Coordinates of C-alpha atoms in Angstrom, one line a residue:
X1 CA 55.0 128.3 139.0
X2 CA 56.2 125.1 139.5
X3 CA 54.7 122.8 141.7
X4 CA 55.9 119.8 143.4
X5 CA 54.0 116.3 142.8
X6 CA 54.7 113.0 144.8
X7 CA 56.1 110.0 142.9
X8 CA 53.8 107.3 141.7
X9 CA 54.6 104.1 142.7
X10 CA 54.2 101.3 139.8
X11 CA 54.9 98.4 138.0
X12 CA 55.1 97.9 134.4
X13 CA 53.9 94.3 133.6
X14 CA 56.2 92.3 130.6
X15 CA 54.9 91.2 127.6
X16 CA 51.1 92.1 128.3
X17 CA 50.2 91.3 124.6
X18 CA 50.7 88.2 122.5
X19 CA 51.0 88.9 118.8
X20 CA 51.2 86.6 116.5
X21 CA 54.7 84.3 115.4
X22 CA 56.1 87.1 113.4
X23 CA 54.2 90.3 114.3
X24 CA 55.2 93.1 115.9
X25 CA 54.2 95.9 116.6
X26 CA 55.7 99.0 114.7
X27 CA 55.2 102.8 115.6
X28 CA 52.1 102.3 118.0
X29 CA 50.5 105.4 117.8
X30 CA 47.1 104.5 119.7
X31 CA 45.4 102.1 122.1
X32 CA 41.4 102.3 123.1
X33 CA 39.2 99.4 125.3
X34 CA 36.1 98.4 123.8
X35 CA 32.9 97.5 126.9
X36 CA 34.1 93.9 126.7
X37 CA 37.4 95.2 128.1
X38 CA 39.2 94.0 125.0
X39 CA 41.9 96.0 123.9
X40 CA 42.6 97.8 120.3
X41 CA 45.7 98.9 119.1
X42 CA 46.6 101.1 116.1
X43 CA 50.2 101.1 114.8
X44 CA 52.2 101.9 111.9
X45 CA 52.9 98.6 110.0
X46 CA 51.0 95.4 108.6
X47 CA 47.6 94.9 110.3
X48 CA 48.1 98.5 111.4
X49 CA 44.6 98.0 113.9
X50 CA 44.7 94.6 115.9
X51 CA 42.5 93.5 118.6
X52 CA 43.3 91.5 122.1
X53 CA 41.3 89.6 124.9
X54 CA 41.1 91.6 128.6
X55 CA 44.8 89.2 128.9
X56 CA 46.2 90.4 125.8
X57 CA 46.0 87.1 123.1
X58 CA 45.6 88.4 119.9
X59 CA 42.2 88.0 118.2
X60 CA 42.4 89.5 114.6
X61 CA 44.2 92.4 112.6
X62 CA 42.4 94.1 110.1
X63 CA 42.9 97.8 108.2
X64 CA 46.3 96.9 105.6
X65 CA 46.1 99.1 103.1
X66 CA 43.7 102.0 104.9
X67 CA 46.1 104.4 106.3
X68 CA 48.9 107.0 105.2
X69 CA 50.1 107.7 108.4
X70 CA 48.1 106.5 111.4
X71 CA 47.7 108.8 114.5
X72 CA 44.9 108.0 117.1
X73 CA 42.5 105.4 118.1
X74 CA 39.4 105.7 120.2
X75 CA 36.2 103.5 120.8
X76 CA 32.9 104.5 121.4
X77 CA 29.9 104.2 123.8
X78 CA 28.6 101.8 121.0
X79 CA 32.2 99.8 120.4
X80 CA 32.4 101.5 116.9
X81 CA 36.1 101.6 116.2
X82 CA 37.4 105.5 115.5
X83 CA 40.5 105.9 113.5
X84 CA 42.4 109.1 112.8
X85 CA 45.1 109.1 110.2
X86 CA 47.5 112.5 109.9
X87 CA 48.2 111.3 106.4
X88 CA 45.4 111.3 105.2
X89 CA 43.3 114.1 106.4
X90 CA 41.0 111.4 107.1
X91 CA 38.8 110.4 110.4
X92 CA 37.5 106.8 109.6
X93 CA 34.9 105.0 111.7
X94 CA 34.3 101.3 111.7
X95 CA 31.2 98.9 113.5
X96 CA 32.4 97.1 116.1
X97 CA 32.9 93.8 113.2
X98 CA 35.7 96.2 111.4
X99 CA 33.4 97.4 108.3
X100 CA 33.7 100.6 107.4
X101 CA 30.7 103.1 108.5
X102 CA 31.5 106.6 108.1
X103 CA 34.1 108.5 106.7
X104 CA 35.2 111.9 107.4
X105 CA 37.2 114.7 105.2
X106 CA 39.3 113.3 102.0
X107 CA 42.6 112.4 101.3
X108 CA 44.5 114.4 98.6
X109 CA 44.6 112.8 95.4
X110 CA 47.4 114.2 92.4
X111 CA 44.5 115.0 90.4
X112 CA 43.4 117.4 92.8
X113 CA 47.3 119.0 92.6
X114 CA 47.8 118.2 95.6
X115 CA 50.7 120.2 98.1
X116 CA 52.0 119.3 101.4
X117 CA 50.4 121.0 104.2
X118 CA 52.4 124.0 106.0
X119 CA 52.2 124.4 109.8
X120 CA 54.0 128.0 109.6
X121 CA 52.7 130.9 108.2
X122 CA 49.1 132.3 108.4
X123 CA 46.5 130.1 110.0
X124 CA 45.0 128.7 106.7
X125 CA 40.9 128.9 106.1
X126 CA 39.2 126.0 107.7
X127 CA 36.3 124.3 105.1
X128 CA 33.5 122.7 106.7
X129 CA 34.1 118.7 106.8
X130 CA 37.9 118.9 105.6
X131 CA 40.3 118.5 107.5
X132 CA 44.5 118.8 107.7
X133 CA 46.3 116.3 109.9
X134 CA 44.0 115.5 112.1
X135 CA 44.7 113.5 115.7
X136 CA 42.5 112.2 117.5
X137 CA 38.5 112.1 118.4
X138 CA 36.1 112.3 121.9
X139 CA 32.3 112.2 122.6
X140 CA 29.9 113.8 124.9
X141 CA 26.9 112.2 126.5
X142 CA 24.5 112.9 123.7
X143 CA 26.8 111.4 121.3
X144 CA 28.7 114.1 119.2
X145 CA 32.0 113.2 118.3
X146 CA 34.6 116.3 118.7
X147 CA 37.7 115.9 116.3
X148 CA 40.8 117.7 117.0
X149 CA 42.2 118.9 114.1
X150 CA 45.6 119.1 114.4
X151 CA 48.7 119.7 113.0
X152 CA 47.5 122.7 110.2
X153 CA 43.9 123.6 111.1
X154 CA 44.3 123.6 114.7
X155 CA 40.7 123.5 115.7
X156 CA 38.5 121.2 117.0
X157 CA 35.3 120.0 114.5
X158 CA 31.9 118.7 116.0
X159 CA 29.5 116.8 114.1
X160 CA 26.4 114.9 115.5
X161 CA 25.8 111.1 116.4
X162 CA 24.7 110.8 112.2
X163 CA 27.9 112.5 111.0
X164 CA 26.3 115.7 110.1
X165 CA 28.4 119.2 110.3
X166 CA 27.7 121.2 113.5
X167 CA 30.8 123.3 114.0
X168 CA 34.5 123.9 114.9
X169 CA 35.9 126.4 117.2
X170 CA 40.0 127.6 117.2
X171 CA 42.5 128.9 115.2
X172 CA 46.6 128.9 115.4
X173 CA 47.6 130.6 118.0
X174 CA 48.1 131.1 122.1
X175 CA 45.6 132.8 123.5
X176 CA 41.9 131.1 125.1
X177 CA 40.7 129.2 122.5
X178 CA 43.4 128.7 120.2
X179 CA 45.6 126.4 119.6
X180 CA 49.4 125.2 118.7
X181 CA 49.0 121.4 117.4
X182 CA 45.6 120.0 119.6
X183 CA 47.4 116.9 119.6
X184 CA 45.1 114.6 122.0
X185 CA 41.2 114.9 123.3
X186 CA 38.7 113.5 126.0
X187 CA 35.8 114.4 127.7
X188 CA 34.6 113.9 131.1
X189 CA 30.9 112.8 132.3
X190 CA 29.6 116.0 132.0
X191 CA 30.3 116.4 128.2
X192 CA 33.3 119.4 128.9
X193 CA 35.8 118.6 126.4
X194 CA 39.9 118.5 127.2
X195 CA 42.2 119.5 124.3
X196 CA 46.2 119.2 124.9
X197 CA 47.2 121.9 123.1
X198 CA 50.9 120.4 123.2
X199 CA 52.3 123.0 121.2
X200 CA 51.6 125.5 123.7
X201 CA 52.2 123.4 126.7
X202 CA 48.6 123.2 128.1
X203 CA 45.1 121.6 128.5
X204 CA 42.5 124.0 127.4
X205 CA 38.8 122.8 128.9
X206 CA 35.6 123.7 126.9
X207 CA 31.9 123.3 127.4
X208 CA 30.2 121.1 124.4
X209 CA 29.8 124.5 122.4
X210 CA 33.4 125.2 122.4
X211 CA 32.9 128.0 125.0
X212 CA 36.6 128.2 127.2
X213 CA 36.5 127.4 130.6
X214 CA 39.8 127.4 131.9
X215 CA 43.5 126.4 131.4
X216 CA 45.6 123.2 133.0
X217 CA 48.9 124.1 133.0
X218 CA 52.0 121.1 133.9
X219 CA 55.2 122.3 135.4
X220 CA 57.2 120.0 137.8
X221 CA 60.5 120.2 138.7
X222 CA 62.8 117.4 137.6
X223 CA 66.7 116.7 138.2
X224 CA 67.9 118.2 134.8
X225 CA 71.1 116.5 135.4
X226 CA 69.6 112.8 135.2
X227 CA 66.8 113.4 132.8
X228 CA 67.3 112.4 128.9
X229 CA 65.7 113.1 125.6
X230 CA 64.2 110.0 124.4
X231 CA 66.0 110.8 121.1
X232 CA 67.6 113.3 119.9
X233 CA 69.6 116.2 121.8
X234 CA 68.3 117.3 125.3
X235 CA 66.5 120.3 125.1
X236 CA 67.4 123.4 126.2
X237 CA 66.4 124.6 129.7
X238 CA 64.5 127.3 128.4
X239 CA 62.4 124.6 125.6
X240 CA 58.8 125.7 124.3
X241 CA 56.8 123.7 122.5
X242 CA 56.4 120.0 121.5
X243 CA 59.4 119.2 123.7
X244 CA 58.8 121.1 126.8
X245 CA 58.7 119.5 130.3
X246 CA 54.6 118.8 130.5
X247 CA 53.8 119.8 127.5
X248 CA 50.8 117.1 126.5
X249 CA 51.0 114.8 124.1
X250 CA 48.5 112.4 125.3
X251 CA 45.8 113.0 127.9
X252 CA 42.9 110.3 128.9
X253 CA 40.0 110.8 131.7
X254 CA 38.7 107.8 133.5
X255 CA 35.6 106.8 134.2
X256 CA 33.5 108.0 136.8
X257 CA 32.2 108.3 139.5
X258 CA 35.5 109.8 140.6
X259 CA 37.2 111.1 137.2
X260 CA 41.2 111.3 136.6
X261 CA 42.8 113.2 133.9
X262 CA 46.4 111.8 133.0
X263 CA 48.5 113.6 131.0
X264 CA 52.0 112.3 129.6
X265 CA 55.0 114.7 127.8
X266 CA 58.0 113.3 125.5
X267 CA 60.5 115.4 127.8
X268 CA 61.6 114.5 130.4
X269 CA 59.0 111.2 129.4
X270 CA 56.8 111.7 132.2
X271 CA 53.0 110.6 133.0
X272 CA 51.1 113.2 135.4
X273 CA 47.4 112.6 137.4
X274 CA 45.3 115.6 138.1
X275 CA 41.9 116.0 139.1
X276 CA 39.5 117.4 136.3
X277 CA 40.1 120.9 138.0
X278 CA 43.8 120.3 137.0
X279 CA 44.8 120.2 140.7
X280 CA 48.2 117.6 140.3
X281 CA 48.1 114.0 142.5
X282 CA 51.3 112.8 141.4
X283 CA 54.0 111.8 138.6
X284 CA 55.4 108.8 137.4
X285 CA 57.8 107.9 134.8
X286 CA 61.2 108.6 132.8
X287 CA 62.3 108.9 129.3
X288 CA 64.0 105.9 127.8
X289 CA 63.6 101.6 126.4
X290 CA 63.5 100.1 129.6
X291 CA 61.0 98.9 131.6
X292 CA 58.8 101.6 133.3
X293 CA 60.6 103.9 130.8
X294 CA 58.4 105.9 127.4
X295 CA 59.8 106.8 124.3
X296 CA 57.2 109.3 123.0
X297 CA 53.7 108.3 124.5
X298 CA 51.4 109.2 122.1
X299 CA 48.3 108.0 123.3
X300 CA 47.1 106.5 126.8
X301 CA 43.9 104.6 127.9
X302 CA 43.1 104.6 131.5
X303 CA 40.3 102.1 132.0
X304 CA 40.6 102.8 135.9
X305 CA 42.8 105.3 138.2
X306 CA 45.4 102.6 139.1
X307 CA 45.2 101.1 135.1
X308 CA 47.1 102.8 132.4
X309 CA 48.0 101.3 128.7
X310 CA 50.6 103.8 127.1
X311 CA 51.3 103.6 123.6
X312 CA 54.8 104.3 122.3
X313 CA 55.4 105.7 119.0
X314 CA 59.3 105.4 119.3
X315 CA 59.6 102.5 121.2
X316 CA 57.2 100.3 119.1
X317 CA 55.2 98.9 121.7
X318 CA 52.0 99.1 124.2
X319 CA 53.4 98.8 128.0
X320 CA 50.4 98.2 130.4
X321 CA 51.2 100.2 133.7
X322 CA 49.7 99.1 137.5
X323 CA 50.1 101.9 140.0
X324 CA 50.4 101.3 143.4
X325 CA 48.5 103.2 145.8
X326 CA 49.5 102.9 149.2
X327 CA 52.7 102.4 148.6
X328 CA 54.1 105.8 148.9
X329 CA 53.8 105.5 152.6
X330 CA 56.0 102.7 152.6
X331 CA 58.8 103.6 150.5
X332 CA 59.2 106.9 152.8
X333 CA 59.5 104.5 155.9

């Protein structure tokens, strides 16, 4: 059923980082706050992870040479950096200096005869600490890290605060509990854990054990007229899938005491706030290069409920995004 949502008002502010003469950003596929409020980003080209001040002046680049195919980036209670690379199977997690402290599954090596991962055809057997494309990573209060695992395995993994094997829930498939593609993960202050299941257009919720909870399901009308593909053909009225209207690609929970969940699709390139119970606040946002506009949002960090940092895989860039509450009023009068 769909549900009508009021329209956000915000600005986007221009060139919130500064790189570098020479740097750029290429396919920015992840973007995380440490406690100091500085910003990380992960993105696929030369000094694939940098680091910026709370005002966005570069401070180092570090990781050349580390990553296949980079895919999320998340920072913990601690400021350990977390890194997820789809290329390489492999979930890597640096101290907050940038040295390597734990690594997690293997990267496929020729002498293992290595053969590219199929996401069709029977759901393939899941091996403890292995893993096959995986996307991104979330923590609970006690400190166990939950790793959505992602493209092939489609479960998520949970090991403890020392990196040891506890368990992984999931399989392919739609029903409660499995998943099409768990493409994005968070958890709230309780330690419930939020998967966007983007290939089958939902947020599951779980507790810590992987026991279902319930289902958030994202369907807002939109003028299908006006609204473009951020590449690529418009889909079809009748889409499923990665490109369906609401479908997640990226979710994020603030922090407390009163928690937001944002969620943001590629089609028709919106970002949508709900309250944990998925009860929706509000929409913002429209495919395109512009301004105020997303081309693919593949990750988000929402340091507070009128702060968002949306990272852009197509559009090669980090745009930092200041909602205006209050302002609704206004623009009706």
């Amino acid at each position: 059923m769909q549900i009508e949502a009021p329209p956000l008002p915000y600005v986007a502010v221009a060139e919130s980082f500064k790189l570098p003469s020479g740097a750029n950003f290429h396919g920015t596929s992840g973007i995380a706050f440490n406690s100091k409020g500085n910003i990380f980003v992960i993105h696929r080209g030369p000094m694939p992870l940098m680091e910026f001040d709370p005002d966005g002046h570069f401070i180092r680049g570090f990781g050349d040479g580390m990553f296949e195919r980079s895919h999320g980036l998340r920072i913990d209670a601690q400021d350990n950096i977390w890194a997820t690379d789809k290329g390489s199977d492999m979930v890597v997690k640096f101290t907050p200096d940038g040295r390597v402290d734990m690594v997690f599954g293997r990267k496929q090596e020729a002498s293992d005869e290595a053969a590219p991962h199929k996401r069709s055809g029977p759901p393939p057997k899941h091996e403890d600490g292995r893993f096959r494309q995986p996307t991104d990573v979330t923590w609970d209060p006690a400190g166990n890290t939950f790793i959505s695992d992602g493209y092939v395995n489609a479960r998520v993994a949970k090991v403890d605060k020392n990196g040891n094997w506890l368990k992984s829930w999931g399989e392919r498939g739609d029903k409660p509990g499995e998943f099409n593609t768990p493409h994005s993960i968070a958890a709230d202050a309780q330690g419930d854990i939020y998967v966007g299941d983007r290939g089958n257009g939902r947020i599951q919720v779980f507790d810590g054990d992987g026991k279902f909870l319930r289902e958030i399901k994202i369907d807002v009308p939109f003028d299908r007229n006006a609204a473009r593909a951020a590449i690529g053909n418009k889909p079809p009225e009748d889409v499923k899938g990665t490109q369906a209207p609401g479908a997640p690609w990226a979710i994020c929970i603030t922090p407390g005491p009163r928690q937001i969940l944002y969620s943001a699709d590629a089609y028709p390139g919106r970002i949508y706030k709900l309250t944990l119970e998925g009860t929706l606040l509000g929409v913002l946002g429209e495919a395109g290069k512009q301004l105020k506009q997303f081309g693919w949002i593949h990750e988000m960090a929402c340091p507070s409920e009128n702060e968002l940092y949306v990272a852009e895989v197509l559009n090669w860039r980090v745009q930092k995004l200041i909602l205006r509450p209050g302002q609704e009023t206004a623009m009706v009068r």
